[in-house]
Every structure is written in C-alpha cells, then in structure tokens.
Short mmCIF file of C-alpha atoms in Angstrom, two decimals:
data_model
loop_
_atom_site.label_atom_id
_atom_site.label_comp_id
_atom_site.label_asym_id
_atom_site.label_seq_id
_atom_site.Cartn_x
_atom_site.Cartn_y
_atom_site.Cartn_z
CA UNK A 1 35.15 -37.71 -6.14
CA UNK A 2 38.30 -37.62 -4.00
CA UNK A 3 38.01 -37.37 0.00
CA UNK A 4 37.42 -33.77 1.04
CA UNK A 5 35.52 -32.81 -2.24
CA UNK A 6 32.31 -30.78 -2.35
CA UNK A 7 29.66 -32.94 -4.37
CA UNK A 8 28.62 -31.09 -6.76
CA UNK A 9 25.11 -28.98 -6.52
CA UNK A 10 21.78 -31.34 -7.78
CA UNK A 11 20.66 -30.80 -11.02
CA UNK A 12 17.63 -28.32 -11.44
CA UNK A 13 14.96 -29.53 -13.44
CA UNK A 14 12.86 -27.03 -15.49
CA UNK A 15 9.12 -28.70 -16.61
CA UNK A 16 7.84 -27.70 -19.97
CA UNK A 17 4.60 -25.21 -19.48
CA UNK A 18 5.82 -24.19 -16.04
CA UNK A 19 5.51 -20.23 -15.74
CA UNK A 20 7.48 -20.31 -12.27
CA UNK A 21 10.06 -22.71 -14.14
CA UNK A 22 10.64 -20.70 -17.34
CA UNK A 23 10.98 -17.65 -14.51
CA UNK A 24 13.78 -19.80 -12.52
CA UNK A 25 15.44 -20.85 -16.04
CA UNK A 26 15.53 -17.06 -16.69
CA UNK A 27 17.17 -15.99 -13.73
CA UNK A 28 20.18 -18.40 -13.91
CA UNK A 29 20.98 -17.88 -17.05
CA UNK A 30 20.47 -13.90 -16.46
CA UNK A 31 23.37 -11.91 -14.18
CA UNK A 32 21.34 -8.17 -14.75
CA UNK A 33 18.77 -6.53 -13.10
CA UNK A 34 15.13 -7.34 -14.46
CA UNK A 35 14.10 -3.97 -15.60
CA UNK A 36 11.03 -5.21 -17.51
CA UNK A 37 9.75 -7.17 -14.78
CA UNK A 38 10.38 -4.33 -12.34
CA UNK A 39 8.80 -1.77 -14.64
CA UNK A 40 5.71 -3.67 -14.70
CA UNK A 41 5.40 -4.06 -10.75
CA UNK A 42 6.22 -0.33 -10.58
CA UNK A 43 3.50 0.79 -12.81
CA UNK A 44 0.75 -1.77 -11.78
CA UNK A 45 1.74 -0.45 -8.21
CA UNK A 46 1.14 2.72 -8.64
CA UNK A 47 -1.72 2.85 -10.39
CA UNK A 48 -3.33 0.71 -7.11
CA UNK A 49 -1.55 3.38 -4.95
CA UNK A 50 -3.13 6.05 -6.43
CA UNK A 51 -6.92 6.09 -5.39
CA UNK A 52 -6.18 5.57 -1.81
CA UNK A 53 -4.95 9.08 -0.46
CA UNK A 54 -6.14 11.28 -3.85
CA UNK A 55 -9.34 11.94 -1.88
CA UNK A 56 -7.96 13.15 1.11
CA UNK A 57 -7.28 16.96 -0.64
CA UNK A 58 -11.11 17.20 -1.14
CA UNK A 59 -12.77 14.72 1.32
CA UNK A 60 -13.82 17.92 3.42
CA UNK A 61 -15.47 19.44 1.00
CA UNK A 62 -16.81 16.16 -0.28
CA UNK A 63 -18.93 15.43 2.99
CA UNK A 64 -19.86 18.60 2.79
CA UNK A 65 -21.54 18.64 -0.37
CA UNK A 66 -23.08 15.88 0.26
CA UNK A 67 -24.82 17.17 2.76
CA UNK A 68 -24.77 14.42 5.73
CA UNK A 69 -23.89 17.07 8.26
CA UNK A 70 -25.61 19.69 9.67
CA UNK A 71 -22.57 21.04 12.01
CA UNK A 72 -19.15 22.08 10.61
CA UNK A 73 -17.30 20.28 13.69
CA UNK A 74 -19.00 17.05 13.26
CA UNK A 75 -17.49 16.65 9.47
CA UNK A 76 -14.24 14.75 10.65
CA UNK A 77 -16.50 11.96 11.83
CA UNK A 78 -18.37 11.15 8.29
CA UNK A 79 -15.17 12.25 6.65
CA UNK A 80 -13.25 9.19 8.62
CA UNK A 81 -15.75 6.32 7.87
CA UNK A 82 -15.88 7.80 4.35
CA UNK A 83 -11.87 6.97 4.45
CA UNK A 84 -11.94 3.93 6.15
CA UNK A 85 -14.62 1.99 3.82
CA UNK A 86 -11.76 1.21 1.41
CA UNK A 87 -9.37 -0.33 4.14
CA UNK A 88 -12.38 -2.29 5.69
CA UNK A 89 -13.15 -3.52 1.98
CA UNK A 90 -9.07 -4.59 1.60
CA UNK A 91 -8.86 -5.98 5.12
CA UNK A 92 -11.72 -8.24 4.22
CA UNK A 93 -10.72 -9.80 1.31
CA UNK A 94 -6.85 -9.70 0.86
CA UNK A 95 -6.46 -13.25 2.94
CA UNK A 96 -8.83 -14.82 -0.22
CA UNK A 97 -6.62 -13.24 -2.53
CA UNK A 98 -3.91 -14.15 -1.33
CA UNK A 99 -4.89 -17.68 -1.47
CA UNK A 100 -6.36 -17.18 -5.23
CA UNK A 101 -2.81 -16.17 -6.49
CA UNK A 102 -1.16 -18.87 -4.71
CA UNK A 103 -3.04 -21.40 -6.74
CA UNK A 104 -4.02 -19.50 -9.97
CA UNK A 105 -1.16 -17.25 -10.21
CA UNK A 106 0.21 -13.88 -9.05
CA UNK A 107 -0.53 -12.28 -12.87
CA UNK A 108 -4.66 -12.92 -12.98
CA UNK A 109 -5.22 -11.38 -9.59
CA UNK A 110 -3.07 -7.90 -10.37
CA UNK A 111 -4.55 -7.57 -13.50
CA UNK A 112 -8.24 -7.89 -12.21
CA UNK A 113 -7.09 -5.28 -9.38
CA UNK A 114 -5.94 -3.22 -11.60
CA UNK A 115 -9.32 -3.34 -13.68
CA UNK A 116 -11.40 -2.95 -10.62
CA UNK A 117 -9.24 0.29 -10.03
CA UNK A 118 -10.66 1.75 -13.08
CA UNK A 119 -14.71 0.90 -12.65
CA UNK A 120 -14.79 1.66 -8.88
CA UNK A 121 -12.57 4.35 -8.73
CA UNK A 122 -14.72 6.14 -11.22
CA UNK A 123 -18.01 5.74 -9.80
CA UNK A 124 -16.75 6.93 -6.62
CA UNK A 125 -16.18 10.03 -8.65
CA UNK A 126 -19.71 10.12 -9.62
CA UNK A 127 -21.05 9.68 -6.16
CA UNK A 128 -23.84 11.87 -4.94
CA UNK A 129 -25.28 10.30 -2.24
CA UNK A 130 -22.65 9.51 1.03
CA UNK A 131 -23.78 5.87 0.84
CA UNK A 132 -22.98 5.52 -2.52
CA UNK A 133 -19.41 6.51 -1.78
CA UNK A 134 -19.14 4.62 0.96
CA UNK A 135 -19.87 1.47 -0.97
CA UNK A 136 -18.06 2.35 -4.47
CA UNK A 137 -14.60 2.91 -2.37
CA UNK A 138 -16.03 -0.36 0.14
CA UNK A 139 -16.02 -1.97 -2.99
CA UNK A 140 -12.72 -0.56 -4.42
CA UNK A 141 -10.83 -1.72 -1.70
CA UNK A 142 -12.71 -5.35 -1.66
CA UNK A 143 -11.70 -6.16 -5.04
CA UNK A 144 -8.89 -4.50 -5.20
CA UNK A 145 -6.38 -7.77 -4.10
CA UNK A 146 -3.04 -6.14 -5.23
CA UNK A 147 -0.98 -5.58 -2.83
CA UNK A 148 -0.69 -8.98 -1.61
CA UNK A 149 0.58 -10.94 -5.21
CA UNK A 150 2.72 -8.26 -6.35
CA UNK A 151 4.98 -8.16 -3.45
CA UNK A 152 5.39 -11.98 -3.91
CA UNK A 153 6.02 -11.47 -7.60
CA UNK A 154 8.74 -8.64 -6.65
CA UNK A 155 10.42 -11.46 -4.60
CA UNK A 156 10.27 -13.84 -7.96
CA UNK A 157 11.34 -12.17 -10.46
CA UNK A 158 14.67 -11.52 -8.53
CA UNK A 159 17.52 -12.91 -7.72
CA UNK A 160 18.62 -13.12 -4.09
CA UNK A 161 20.87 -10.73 -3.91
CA UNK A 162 18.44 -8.20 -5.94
CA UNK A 163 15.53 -9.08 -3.76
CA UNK A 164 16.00 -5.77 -1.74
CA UNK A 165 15.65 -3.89 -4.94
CA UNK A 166 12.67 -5.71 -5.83
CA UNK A 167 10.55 -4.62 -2.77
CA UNK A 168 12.13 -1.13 -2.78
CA UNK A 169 10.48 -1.12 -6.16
CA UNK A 170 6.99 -1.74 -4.79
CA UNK A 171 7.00 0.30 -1.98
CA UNK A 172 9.12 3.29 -3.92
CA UNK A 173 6.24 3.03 -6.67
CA UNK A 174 3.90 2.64 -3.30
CA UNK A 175 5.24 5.79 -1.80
CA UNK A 176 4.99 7.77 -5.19
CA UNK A 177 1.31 7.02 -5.82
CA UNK A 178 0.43 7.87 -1.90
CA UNK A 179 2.41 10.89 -2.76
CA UNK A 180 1.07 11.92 -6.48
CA UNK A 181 -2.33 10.68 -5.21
CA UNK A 182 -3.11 13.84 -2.86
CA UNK A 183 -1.63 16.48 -5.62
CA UNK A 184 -4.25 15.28 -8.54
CA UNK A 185 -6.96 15.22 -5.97
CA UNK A 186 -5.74 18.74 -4.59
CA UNK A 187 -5.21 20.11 -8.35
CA UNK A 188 -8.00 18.08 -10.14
CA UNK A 189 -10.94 18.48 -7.64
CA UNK A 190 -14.08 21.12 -7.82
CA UNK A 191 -12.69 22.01 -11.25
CA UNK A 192 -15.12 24.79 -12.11
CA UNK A 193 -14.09 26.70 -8.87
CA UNK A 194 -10.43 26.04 -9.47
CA UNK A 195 -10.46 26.87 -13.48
CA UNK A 196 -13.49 28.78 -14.22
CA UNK A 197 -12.10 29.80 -17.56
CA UNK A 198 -11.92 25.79 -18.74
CA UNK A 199 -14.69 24.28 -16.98
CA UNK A 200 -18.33 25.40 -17.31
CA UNK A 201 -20.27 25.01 -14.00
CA UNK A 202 -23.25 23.65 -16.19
CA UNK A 203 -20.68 20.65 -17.72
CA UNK A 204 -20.43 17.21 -15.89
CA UNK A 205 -17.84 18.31 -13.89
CA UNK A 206 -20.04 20.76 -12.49
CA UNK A 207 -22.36 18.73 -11.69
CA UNK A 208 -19.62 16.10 -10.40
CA UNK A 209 -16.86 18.23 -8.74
CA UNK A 210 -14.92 15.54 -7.83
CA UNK A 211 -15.20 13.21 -10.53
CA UNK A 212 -12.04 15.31 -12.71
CA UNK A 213 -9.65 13.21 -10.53
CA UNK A 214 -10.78 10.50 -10.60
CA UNK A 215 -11.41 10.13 -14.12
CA UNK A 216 -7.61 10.85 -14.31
CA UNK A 217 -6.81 8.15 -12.24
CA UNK A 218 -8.83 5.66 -14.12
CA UNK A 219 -7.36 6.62 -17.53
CA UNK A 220 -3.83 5.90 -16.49
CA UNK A 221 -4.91 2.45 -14.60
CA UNK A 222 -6.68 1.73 -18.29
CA UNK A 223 -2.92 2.24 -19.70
CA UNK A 224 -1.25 -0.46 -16.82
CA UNK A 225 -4.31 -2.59 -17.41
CA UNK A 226 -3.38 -2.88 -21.10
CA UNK A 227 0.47 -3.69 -20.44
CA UNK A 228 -0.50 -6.63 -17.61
CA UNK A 229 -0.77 -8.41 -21.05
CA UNK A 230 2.69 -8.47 -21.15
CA UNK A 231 2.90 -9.66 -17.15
CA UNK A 232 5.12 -13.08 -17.06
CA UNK A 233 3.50 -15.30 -14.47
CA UNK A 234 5.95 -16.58 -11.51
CA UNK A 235 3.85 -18.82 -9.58
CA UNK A 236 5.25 -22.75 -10.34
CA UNK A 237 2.14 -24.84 -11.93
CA UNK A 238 2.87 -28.92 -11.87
CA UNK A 239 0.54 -30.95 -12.88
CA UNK A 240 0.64 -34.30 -10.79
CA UNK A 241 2.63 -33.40 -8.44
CA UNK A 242 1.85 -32.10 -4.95
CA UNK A 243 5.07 -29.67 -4.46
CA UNK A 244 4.87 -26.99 -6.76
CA UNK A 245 9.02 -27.08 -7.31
CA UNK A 246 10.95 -30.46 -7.63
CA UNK A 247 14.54 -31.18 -8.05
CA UNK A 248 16.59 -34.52 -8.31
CA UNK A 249 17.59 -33.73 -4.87
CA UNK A 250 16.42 -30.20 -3.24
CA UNK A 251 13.85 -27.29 -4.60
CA UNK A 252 14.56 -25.49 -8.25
CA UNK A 253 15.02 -21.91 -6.81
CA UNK A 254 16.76 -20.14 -4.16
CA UNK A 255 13.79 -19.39 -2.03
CA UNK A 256 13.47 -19.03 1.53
CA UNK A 257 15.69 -21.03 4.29
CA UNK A 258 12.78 -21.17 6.62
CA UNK A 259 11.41 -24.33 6.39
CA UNK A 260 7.45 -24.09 5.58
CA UNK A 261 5.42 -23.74 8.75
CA UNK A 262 1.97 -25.72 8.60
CA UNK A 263 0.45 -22.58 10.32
CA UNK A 264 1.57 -19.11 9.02
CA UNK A 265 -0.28 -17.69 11.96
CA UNK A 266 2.00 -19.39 14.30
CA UNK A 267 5.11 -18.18 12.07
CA UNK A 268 6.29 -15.83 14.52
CA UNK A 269 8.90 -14.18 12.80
CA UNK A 270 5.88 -13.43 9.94
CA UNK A 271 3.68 -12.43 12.26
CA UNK A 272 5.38 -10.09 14.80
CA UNK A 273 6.77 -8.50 11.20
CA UNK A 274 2.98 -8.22 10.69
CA UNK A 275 2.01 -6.39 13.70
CA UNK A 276 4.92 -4.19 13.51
CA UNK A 277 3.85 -3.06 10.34
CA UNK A 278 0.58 -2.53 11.37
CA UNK A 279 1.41 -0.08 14.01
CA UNK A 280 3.01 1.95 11.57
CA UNK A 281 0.70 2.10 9.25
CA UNK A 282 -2.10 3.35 11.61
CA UNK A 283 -0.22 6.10 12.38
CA UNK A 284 0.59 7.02 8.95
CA UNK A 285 -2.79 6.84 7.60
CA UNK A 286 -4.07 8.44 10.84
CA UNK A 287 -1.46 11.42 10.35
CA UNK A 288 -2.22 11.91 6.11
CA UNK A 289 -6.79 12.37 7.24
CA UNK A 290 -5.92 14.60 10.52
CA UNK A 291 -3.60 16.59 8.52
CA UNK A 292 -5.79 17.18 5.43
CA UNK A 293 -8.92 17.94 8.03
CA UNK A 294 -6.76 20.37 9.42
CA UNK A 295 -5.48 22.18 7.55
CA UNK A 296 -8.71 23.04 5.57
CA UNK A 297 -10.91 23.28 7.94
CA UNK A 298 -10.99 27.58 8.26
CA UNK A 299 -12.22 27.26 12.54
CA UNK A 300 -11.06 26.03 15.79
CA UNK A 301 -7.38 26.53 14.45
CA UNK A 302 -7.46 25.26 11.08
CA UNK A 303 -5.31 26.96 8.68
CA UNK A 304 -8.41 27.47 5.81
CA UNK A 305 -6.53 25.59 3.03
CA UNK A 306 -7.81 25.14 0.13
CA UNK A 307 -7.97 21.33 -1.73
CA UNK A 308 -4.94 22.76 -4.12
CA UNK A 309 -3.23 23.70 -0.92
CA UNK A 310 -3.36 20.54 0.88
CA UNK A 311 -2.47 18.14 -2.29
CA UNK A 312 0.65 20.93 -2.55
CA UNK A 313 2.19 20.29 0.96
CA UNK A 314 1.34 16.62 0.65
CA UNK A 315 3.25 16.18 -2.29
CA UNK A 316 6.14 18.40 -0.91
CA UNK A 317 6.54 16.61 1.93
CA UNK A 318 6.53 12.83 0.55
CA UNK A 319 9.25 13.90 -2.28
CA UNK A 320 11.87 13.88 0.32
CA UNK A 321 10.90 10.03 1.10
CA UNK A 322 10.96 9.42 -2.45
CA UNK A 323 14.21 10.57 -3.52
CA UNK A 324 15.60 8.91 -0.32
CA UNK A 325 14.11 5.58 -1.74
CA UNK A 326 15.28 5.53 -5.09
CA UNK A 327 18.49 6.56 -4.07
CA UNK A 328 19.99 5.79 -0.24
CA UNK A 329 17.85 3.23 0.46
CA UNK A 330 19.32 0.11 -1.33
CA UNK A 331 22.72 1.71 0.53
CA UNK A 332 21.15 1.56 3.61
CA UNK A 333 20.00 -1.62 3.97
CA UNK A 334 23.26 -3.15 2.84
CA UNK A 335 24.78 -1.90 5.62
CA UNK A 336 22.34 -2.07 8.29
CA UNK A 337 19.95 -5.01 7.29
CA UNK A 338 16.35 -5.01 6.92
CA UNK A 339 15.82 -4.73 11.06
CA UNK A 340 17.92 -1.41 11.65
CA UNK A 341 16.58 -0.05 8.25
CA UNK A 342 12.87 -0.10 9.51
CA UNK A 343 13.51 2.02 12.05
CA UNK A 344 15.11 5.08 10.04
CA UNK A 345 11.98 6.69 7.69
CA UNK A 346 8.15 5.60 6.73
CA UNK A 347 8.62 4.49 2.88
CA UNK A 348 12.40 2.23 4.62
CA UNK A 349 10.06 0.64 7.12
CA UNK A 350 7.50 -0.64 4.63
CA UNK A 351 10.18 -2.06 2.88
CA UNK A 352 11.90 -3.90 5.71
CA UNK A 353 8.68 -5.47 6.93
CA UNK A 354 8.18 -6.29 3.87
CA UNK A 355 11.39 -8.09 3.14
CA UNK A 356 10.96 -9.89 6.32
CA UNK A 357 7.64 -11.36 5.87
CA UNK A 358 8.55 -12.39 2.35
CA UNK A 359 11.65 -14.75 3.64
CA UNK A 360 10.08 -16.02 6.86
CA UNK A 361 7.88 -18.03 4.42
CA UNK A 362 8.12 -20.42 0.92
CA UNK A 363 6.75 -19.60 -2.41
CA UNK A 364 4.00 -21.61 -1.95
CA UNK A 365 2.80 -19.67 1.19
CA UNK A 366 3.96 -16.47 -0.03
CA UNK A 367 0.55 -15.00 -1.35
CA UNK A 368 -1.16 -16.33 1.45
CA UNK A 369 1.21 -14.76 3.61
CA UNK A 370 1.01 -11.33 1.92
CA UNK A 371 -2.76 -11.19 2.15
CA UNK A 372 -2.54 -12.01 5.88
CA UNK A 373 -0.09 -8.89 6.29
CA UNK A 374 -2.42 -6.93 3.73
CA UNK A 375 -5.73 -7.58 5.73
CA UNK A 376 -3.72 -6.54 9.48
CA UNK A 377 -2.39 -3.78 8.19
CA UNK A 378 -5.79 -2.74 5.49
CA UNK A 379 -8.07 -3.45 9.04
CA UNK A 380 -5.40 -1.25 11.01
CA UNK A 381 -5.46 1.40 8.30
CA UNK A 382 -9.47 1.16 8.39
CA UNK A 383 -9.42 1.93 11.91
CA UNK A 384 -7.23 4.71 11.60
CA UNK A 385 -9.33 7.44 9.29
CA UNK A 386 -12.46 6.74 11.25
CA UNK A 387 -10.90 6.79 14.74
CA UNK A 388 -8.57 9.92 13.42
CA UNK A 389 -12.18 11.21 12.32
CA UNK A 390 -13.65 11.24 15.82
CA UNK A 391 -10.80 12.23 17.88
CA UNK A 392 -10.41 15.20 15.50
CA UNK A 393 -14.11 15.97 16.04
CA UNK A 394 -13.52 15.90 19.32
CA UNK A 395 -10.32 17.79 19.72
CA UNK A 396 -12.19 20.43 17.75
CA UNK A 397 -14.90 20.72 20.73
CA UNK A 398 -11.88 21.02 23.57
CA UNK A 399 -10.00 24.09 22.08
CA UNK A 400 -9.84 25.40 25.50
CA UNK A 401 -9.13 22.93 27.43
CA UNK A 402 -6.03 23.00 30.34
CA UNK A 403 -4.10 19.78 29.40
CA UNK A 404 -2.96 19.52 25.47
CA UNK A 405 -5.99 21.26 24.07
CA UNK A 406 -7.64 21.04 20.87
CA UNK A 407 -5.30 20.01 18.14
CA UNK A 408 -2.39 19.23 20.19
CA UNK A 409 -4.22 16.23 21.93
CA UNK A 410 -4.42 14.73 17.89
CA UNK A 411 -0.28 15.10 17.60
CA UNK A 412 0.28 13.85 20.66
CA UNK A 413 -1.66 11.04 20.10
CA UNK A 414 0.02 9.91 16.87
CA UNK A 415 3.24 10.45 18.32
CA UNK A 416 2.48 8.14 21.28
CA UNK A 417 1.46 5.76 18.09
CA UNK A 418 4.87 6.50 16.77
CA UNK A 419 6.43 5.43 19.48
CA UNK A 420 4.86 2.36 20.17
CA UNK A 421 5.70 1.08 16.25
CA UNK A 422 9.43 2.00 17.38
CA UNK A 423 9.81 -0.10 20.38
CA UNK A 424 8.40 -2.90 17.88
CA UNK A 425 11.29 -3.17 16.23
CA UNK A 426 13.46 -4.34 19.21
CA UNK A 427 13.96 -7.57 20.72
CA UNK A 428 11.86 -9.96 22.24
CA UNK A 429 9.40 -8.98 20.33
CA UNK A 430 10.58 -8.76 16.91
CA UNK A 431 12.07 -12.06 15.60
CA UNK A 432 14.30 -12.30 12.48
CA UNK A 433 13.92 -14.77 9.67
CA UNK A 434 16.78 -17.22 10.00
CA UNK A 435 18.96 -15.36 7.23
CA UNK A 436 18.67 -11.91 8.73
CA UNK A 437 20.05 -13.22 12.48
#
C-alpha cells in the first residue's frame, strides 16, 4: 500500500447458524428493497394495531350494558379505566420483552404477541361482567410485547439508507390498524341492532353484541400468526463469544455510530426521544376516547352518534395521515431529517421518534431500548383514557360554566398537551443521535 492510500475495509465474517449473520450476508449482497421482510412487519403490525382503538366506536354503549353505572354522566369515568387497562398491561411488561427478544430473538416474541392477540382479544369480546373486560384487555396488553421487537427488526432487515422506509413501514401499518380498528368496531358492533335482517337477537351475537368485532379481528391475527412461520430471525446468536457481532477488525453490520452506553436510561438522546414521544401520544390517545364519548353521547352537547357513526369519521379522518405516509413521508424526511419531520403530522412524529431511539443505541440494546420507549409511552397512553374519562365526566357536569365551559375545557386541554409535545422537539431539550447533528 503506497503513502496516501485508504487501507482497505476489514473483512466481515459471517458464522454458520447465525440468524443475524445470514441477515447481514443478505443485505450486502442485496441492492433492493426487502419487500418480504417488510410485508411481514406490516401485517404482524397491524394485526397488533388493531384491537387497541376498535373498541372505542362501542365502548359507550359497552359500559352501559354492562351495567356499572347508574348515571349517564358518570359513564366517561368506567369507560376510561376500561381503555386504559390495556396500556397499563403494555406499560408493565414491554421493558421484559424487550429484554426477552434481545437474547432469544426478535421472531419468538412477535409471534407469541401476535397469538395472544387472538385468545385475549376474543374473550374481551365475550365479556359480560366490567371486571372481566378489564382483565381480558389488562391481559391483552400484558402479553402483547410487539411493539418493542418489531421496530428493532424494521431497523435489521434494512439497509442504512432504507432504514427510514423500514420504520415508516411500522408506523404506516401502525397508523392503518389505529385507523381500520375504530371502523370494524363502529360497523361490526351490536350486530342485531345494526343488521336485524342477518343477525337474530336470540344468536350469540345477541347475546354478545360486541363480540362480531372482535371475532373479526382475531380471524385475521390467526392468518399473520400462520405466516410468522415464514419470519427470518435478525437478532445475532454466537455461541462463545460475549459480543453478539465480531469482525477481524470492527462489527459485521452498519449499525449505530453511538457507541453503547452501559445505562440506556442515562442515554439522553434515547431518552428525551422517549419523553417526547410520550407527550404525544397522551394527547393522541386522550383526543381518539374524548372524541368517541362525545360524539355519542346524545346530552350535555353530544352529537347522539351512533357506534357506525363514530368508526365512520374515525376512519375518515386518519386516511388523510395514511396516504400522507405511504406517499410524502419518505420525501419529507429526506429533506428535513427525522427532527423537523416530527414536528409536521401524528403518524411523521411516531416515525421520527422512532428513528431516533433506534440509532441512539446498538443492536444489542435495541429491544431493550424499544421496550423502555414502549412502557413510557404504553404508561402515558394508560393515563390518558382514564384521565380523558374523568375530565370528560366532569366537563359534562360544568356545561354552564363562565370560563371554557363544558366541552371546550376537554379541547383546550389537549391542545395545551399539544403544545407542550411541540416545544419538545426543540433544543436543549431534545438531543440528536450523533448521525442526525
């Protein structure tokens, strides 16, 4: 090698048996986009999505069939713990799974989520006692460890430069279960009311008037449960050696230039990425239960919706996120970076967090990382519904009162929320992984 000469890059080495190897191997030697891959996180994505806002539609008329309150205006409060069980149950766990699928592996965990989508979600469907629904969606959300492996395994099966479109994928697929979620609650629910003609009110579904949806739910998460089969694993698996990637000189795969932090709770650009995302998901999953008790209930200025009704505007109003997703987004942060990107729309925000937390970490602290991001944000979205619950109630009592009054204390409030997430986003407070400064 002559003076002035590059030396030449180290030689990867790939070991035999290695999942996470045969996935590096793959990507060098492939220049396209991994559509399979991609396919698979989309489905298994939304099929997780899917129970979490397909009760909303109907969770009025839920609480009140069950028959826990004995006052029309005190229905927001049983309807927001109702809501909240399942984020309590996520916040809980995701840290452990996290942890599980950075030592077993990112495929096990999504395909027992995915499973755990189909039992809960359907005896939540047969619930007829409020406790029992607390704990069957308590439960849903518990076991259901998704969210955390699969946006590590979005990361992995991508190279850099496609890594954007990777986590677009998740929270596109993300924002199109939250979306489709409400409209087959809205359209499935109470059956024998909605389609007399098709549905006899002596049949199952008459005597379970909410179990149609989910039923439908747990068909299609049967389907993605099926196809996990066909999940390649990403996670690196050595045995013998401490590191999970080696090289002659340097690591196998282009993965983060952070170097790994002993403490990912002192990892502030992770964690500040955390908290922003947090903010914004309270108000978003504050603003989805308000507006669904809203607009159904038929007093103190409710608009007397019916479940169809609600799951109809729900759905109308998250297309335009979707279409902006699959088709500006990847656009948008190309030109403006992950940072200025967050603070254009809802579904762009997840996605820019998301990016950020994923590269202000390694591989091997990737899925612990994730489930520390799922359980702030899961324990953020738990205290939403139930504090969106009582302030409703509330708001509901105060219909004449001289400063905002009624419902336009609730809006105010969430915009305030709004706000706060926005100023977030700015420096000092928000710190940049070192590729993104």
């Amino acid at each position: 090698m002559q003076m002035g000469e590059q030396p030449p890059p180290p030689a990867k080495v790939y070991y035999d048996g290695c999942p996470g190897c045969a996935m590096d191997s793959k990507k060098d030697s492939r220049q396209g986009v991994p559509y399979k891959e991609l396919l698979f996180v989309g489905a298994t994505t939304f099929a997780s999505a899917l129970p979490i806002t397909s009760l909303f539609p109907f969770l009025y008329f839920m609480i009140r069939d069950l028959h826990v309150v004995q006052r029309e205006e005190d229905i927001g409060f049983y309807a927001g713990f109702l809501g909240a069980s399942y984020m309590i149950g996520r916040g809980l766990a995701s840290v452990f799974w996290g942890i599980i699928a950075d030592r077993i592996g990112r495929k096990p965990v999504i395909a027992f989520s995915v499973f755990s989508v189909i039992v809960f979600n359907t005896l939540f469907g047969l619930s007829v006692k409020y406790w029992v629904a607390i704990a069957t969606r308590f439960l849903l959300g518990a076991l259901n460890g998704f969210l955390a492996p699969v946006k590590a395994y979005s990361i992995e099966v991508c190279r850099p430069e496609q890594q954007t479109l990777g986590i677009s994928i998740v929270s596109t697929a993300w924002g199109m279960g939250v979306i489709i979620g409400p409209a087959i609650g809205g359209y499935l629910a109470q059956p024998v009311k909605q389609y007399p003609h098709l549905f006899h009110e002596k049949s199952v579904f008459g005597r379970f008037p909410y179990l149609l949806p989910c039923l439908f739910i747990s068909f299609f998460a049967t389907l993605v449960f099926i196809s996990c089969a066909w999940l390649p694993e990403t996670l690196h698996k050595h045995k013998g050696l401490e590191r999970t990637v080696e090289m002659v000189e340097g690591s196998t795969a282009q993965e983060s230039t952070e170097p790994p932090k002993n403490s990912l709770l002192k990892n502030w650009p992770l964690m500040s990425s955390i908290i922003t995302y947090c903010v914004f998901s309270l108000h978003d999953t504050a603003y989805v239960e308000i507006f669904s008790l809203w607009t159904v209930s038929n007093r103190y200025g409710g608009l007397s919706f019916s479940s169809k009704d609600v799951g109809q505007v729900l759905t109308i109003a998250g297309t335009s996120l979707l279409v902006y997703q699959l088709f500006a987004y990847r656009w948008v942060d190309k030109t403006f970076g992950p940072i200025q990107s967050t603070r254009i729309s809802s579904i762009t925000r997840v996605t820019g967090t998301s990016l950020l937390q994923n590269n202000a970490v390694p591989q091997e602290q990737r899925g612990a990382a994730n489930g520390i991001a799922t359980t702030a944000m899961s324990l953020s979205k738990a205290f939403a519904p139930a504090g969106a619950g009582i302030i409703f109630s509330w708001a509901q009592k105060r219909q004449h009162a001289t400063f905002f009054p009624g419902d336009q204390m609730v809006f105010l409030l969430l915009n305030l929320t709004e706000l706060i997430g926005l100023i977030l986003t700015f420096k000092p407070f928000l710190a940049a992984p070192q590729q993104y400064k």
